[in-house]
Short mmCIF file of C-alpha atoms and ligand atoms in Angstrom, two decimals:
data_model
loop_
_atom_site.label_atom_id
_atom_site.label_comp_id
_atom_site.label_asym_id
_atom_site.label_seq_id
_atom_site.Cartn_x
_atom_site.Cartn_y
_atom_site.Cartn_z
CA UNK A 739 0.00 0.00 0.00
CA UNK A 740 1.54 3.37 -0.89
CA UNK A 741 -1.08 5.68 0.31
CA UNK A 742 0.38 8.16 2.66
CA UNK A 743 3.58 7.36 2.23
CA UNK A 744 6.15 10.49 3.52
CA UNK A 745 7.63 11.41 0.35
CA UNK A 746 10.93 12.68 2.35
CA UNK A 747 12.19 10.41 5.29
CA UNK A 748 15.35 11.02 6.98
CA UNK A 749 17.37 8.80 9.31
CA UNK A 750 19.78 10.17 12.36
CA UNK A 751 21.43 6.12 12.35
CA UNK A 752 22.04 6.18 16.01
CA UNK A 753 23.27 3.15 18.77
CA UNK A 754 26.47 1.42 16.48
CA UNK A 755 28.42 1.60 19.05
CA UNK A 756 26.26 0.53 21.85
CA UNK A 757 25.11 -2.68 19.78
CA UNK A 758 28.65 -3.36 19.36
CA UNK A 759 29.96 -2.78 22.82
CA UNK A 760 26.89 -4.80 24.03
CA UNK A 761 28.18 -7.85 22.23
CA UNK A 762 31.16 -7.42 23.63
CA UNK A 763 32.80 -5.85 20.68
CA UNK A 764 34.87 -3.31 18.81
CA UNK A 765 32.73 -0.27 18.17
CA UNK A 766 33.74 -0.31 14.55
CA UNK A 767 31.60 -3.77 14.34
CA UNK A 768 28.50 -1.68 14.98
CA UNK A 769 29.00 0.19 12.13
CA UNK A 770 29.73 -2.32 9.57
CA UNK A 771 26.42 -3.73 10.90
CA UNK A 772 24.56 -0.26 10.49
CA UNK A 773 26.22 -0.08 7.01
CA UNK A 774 24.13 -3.36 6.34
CA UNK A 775 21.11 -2.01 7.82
CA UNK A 776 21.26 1.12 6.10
CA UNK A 777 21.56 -0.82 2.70
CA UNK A 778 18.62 -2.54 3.72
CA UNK A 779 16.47 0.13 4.80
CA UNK A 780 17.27 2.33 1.56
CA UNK A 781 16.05 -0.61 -0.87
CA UNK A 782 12.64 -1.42 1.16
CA UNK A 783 11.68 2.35 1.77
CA UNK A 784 12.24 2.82 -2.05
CA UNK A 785 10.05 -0.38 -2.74
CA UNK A 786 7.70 1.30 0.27
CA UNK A 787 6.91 4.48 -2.37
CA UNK A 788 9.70 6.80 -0.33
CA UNK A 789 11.19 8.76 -2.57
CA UNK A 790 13.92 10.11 -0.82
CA UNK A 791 16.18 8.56 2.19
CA UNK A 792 18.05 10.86 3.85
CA UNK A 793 20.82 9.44 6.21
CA UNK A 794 23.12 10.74 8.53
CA UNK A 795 26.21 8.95 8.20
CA UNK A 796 29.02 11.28 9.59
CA UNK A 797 28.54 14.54 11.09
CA UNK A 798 30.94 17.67 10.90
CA UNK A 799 31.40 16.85 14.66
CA UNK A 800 32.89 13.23 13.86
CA UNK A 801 35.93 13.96 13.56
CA UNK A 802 36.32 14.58 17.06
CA UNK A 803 36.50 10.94 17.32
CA UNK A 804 39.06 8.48 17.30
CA UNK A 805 41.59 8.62 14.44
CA UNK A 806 41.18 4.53 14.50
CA UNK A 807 36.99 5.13 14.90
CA UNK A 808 37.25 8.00 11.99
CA UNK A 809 39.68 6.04 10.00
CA UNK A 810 36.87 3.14 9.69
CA UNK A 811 34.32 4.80 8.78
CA UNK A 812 35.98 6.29 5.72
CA UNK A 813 37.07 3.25 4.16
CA UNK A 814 33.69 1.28 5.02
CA UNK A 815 32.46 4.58 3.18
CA UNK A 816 34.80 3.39 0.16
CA UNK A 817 34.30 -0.22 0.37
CA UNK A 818 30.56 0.32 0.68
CA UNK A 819 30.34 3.09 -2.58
CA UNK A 820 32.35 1.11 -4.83
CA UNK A 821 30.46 -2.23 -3.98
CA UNK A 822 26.74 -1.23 -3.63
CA UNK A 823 26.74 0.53 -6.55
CA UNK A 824 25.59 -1.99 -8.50
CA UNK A 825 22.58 -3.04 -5.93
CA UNK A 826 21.56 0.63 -6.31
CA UNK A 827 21.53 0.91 -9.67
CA UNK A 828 19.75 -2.61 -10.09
CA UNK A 829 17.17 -0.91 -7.52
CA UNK A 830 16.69 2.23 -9.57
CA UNK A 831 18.06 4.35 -6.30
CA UNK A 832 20.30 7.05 -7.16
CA UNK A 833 22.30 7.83 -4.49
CA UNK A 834 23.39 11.70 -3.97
CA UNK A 835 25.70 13.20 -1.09
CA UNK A 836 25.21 16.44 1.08
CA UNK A 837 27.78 17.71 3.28
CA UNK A 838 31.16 19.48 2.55
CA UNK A 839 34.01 18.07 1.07
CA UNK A 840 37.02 19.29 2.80
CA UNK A 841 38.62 17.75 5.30
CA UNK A 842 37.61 13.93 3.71
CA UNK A 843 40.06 12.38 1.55
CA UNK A 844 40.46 12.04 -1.81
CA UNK A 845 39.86 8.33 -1.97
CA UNK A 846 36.40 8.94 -0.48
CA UNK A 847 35.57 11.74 -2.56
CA UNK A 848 36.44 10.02 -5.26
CA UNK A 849 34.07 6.82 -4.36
CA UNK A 850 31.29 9.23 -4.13
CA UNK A 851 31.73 10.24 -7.25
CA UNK A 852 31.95 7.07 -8.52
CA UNK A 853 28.29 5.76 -6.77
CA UNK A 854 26.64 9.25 -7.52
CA UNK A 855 28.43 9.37 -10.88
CA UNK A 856 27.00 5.85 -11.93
CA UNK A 857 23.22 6.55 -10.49
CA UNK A 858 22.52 9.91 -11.74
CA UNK A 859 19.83 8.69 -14.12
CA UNK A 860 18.08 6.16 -11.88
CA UNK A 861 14.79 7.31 -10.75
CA UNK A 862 13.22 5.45 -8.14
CA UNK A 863 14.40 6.75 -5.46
CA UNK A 864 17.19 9.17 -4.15
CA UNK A 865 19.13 7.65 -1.30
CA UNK A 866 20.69 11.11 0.08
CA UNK A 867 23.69 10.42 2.31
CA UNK A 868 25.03 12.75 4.70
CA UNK A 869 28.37 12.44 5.03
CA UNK A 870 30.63 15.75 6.60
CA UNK A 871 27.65 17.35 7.20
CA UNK A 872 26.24 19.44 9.41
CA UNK A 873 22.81 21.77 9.30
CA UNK A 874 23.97 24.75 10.53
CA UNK A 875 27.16 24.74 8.69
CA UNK A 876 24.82 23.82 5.85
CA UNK A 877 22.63 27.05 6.34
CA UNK A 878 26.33 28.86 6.70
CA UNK A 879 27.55 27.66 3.48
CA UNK A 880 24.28 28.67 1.52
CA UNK A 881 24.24 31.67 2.75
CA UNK A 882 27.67 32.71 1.46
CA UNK A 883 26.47 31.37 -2.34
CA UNK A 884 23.55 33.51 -1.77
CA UNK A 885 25.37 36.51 -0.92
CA UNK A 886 28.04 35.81 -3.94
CA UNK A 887 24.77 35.51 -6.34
CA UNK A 888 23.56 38.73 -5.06
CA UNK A 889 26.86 40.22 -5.79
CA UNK A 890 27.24 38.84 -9.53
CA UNK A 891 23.67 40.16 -10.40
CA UNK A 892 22.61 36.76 -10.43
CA UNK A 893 19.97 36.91 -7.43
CA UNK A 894 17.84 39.80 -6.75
CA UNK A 895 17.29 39.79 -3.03
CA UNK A 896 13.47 40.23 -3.79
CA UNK A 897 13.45 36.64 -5.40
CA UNK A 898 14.80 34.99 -2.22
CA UNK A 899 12.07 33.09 -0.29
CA UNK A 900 12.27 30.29 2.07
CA UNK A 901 11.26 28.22 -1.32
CA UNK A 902 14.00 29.51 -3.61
CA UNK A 903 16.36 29.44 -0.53
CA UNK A 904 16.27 25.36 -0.96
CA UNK A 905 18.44 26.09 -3.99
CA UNK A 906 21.02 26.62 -2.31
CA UNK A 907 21.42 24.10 -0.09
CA UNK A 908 23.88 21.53 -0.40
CA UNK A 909 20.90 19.61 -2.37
CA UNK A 910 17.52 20.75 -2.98
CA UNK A 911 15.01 18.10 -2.17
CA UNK A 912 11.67 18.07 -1.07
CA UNK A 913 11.39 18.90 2.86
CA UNK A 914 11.30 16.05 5.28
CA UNK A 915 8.41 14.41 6.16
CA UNK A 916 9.35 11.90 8.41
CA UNK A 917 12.49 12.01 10.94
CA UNK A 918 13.57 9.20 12.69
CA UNK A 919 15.78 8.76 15.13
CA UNK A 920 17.18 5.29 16.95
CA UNK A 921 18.46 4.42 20.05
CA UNK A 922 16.41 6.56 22.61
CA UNK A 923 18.32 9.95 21.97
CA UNK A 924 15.90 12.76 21.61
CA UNK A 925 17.94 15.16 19.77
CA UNK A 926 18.49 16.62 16.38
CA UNK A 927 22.17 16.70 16.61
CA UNK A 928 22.51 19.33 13.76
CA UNK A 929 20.66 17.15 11.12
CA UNK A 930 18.90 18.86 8.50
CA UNK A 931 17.75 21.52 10.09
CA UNK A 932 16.69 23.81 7.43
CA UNK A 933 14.37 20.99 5.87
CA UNK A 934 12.98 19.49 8.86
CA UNK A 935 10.92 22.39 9.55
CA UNK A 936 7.13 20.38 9.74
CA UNK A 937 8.70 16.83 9.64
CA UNK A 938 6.87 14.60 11.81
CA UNK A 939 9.20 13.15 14.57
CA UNK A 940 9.64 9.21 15.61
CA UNK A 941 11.94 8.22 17.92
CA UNK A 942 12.71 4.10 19.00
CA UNK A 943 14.55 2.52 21.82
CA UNK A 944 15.80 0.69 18.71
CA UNK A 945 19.82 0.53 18.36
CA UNK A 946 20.14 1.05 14.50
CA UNK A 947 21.89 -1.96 13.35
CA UNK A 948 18.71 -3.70 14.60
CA UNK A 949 16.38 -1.00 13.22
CA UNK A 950 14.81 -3.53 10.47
CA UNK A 951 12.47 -3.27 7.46
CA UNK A 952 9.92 -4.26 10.45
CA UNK A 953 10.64 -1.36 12.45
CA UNK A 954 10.95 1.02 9.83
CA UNK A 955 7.54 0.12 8.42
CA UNK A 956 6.28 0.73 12.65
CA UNK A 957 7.35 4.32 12.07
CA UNK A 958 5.61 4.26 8.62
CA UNK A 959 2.29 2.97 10.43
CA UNK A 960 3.03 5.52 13.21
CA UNK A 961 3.70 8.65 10.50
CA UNK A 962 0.42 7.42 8.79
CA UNK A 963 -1.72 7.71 11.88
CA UNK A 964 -0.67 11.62 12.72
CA UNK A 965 -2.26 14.54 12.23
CA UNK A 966 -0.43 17.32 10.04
CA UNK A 967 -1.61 21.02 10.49
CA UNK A 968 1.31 22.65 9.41
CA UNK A 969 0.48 25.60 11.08
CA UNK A 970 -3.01 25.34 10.59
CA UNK A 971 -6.00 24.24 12.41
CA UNK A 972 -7.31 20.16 12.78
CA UNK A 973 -9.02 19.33 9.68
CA UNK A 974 -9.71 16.06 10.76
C1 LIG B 1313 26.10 6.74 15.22
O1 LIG B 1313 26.26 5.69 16.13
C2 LIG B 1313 26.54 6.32 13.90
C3 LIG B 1313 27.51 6.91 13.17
C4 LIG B 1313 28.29 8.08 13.60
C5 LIG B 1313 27.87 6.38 11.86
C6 LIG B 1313 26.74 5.95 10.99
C7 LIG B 1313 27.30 5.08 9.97
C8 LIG B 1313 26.74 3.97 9.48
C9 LIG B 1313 25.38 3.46 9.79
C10 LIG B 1313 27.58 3.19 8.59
C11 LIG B 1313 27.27 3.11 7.19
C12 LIG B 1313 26.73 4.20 6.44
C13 LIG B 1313 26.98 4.34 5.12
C14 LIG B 1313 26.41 5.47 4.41
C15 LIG B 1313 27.83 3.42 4.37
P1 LIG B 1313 27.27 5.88 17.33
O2 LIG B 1313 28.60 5.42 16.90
O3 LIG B 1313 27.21 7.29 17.80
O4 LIG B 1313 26.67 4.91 18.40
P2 LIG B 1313 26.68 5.09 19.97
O5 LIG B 1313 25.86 6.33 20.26
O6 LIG B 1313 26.03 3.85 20.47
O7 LIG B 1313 28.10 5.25 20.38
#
């Protein structure tokens, strides 16, 4: 059934390293299993009638981490763009990236390129993967091309609205519908903020290697059942 399905869904992929650490292992093993999950997840919500998955797979703030922690993610990053691709592309998902590109290395700039290079045209689906990002440095970094526009004739300041300001964000998609976010955290950690203005929020106890086409289809079933005014008064 596809009725009522958020057209925009994003995913704050929280609790690796707790389901790793619970098992009694490395932390890194928690995200090789969310890498699986996330593969998952972006090929049922596509089948589901989502028609774009935004995830959050490394934050600005990252780096902070361990060089070993850091150093892992990047090249499950690589391994993961230059394998999948063909999964994607058999699943009509094209797979885009948001975030900024310096400080990540060239060999995972240049995998990106490679996934988002060989999935432009597919059109099922747009998995959007956040990786370097962060919302307010994404708001930041618009508003600088927005001031250079201004100041090349380009933009006339009158044309700016919060519609035409989606242009200049690192991608313009539709805004989100649905945000979910695993593991019992009730934040937004910097994620999106410019497009999550009316998105319906879900949270789960759910550590997100374990967060399932099952579970994902509970937040579905719970998205389906709310309310949305945006702004406006009950219709129902
Ligand atoms: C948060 O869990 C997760 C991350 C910082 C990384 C997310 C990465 C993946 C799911 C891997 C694969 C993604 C792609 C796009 C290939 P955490 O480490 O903060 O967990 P914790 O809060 O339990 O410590």
């Amino acid at each position: 059934m596809k009725e009522n399905i958020p057209n925009h869904v994003a995913i704050i992929m929280d609790g690796n390293g707790r389901w790793a650490t619970k098992r009694g292992k490395k932390r890194t093993a928690g995200h090789l299993e969310g890498s699986k999950t996330m593969e998952k997840l972006a090929i049922h919500a596509i089948k589901r009638g989502v028609k774009v998955l935004s995830v959050y797979a490394f934050s600005t703030d990252n780096f902070k981490r361990s060089e070993e922690e850091v150093n892992y993610l990047m090249n499950l990053f690589i391994k993961m763009f230059k394998s999948k691709m063909k999964i994607f592309d058999k699943e009509g998902i094209r797979v885009i990236f948001s975030g900024r590109k310096h400080p990540l290395r060239d060999d995972v700039i240049d995998a990106m390129e490679y996934i988002s290079s060989n999935t432009k045209n597919n059109k099922n689906g747009i998995l959007n993967i956040c990786l370097n990002y962060g919302g307010q440095e994404e708001i930041v970094d618009a508003s600088k091309r927005i001031i250079n526009d201004v100041s090349n004739g380009i933009l006339s300041i009158d044309d700016l609205n919060k519609d035409s300001f989606y242009k200049y964000l690192y991608q313009d998609l539709d805004p989100i519908d649905l945000l979910i976010r695993t593991s019992g955290e009730y934040r937004v950690s910097n994620f999106m903020l410019y497009q999550m203005s009316y998105a319906e929020f879900y949270f789960t106890d759910t550590l997100f290697p374990d967060f399932l086409e099952s579970e994902f289809d509970k937040a579905i079933d719970s998205f389906q059942k709310r309310n949305r005014k945006f702004g406006n008064v009950i219709t129902k």
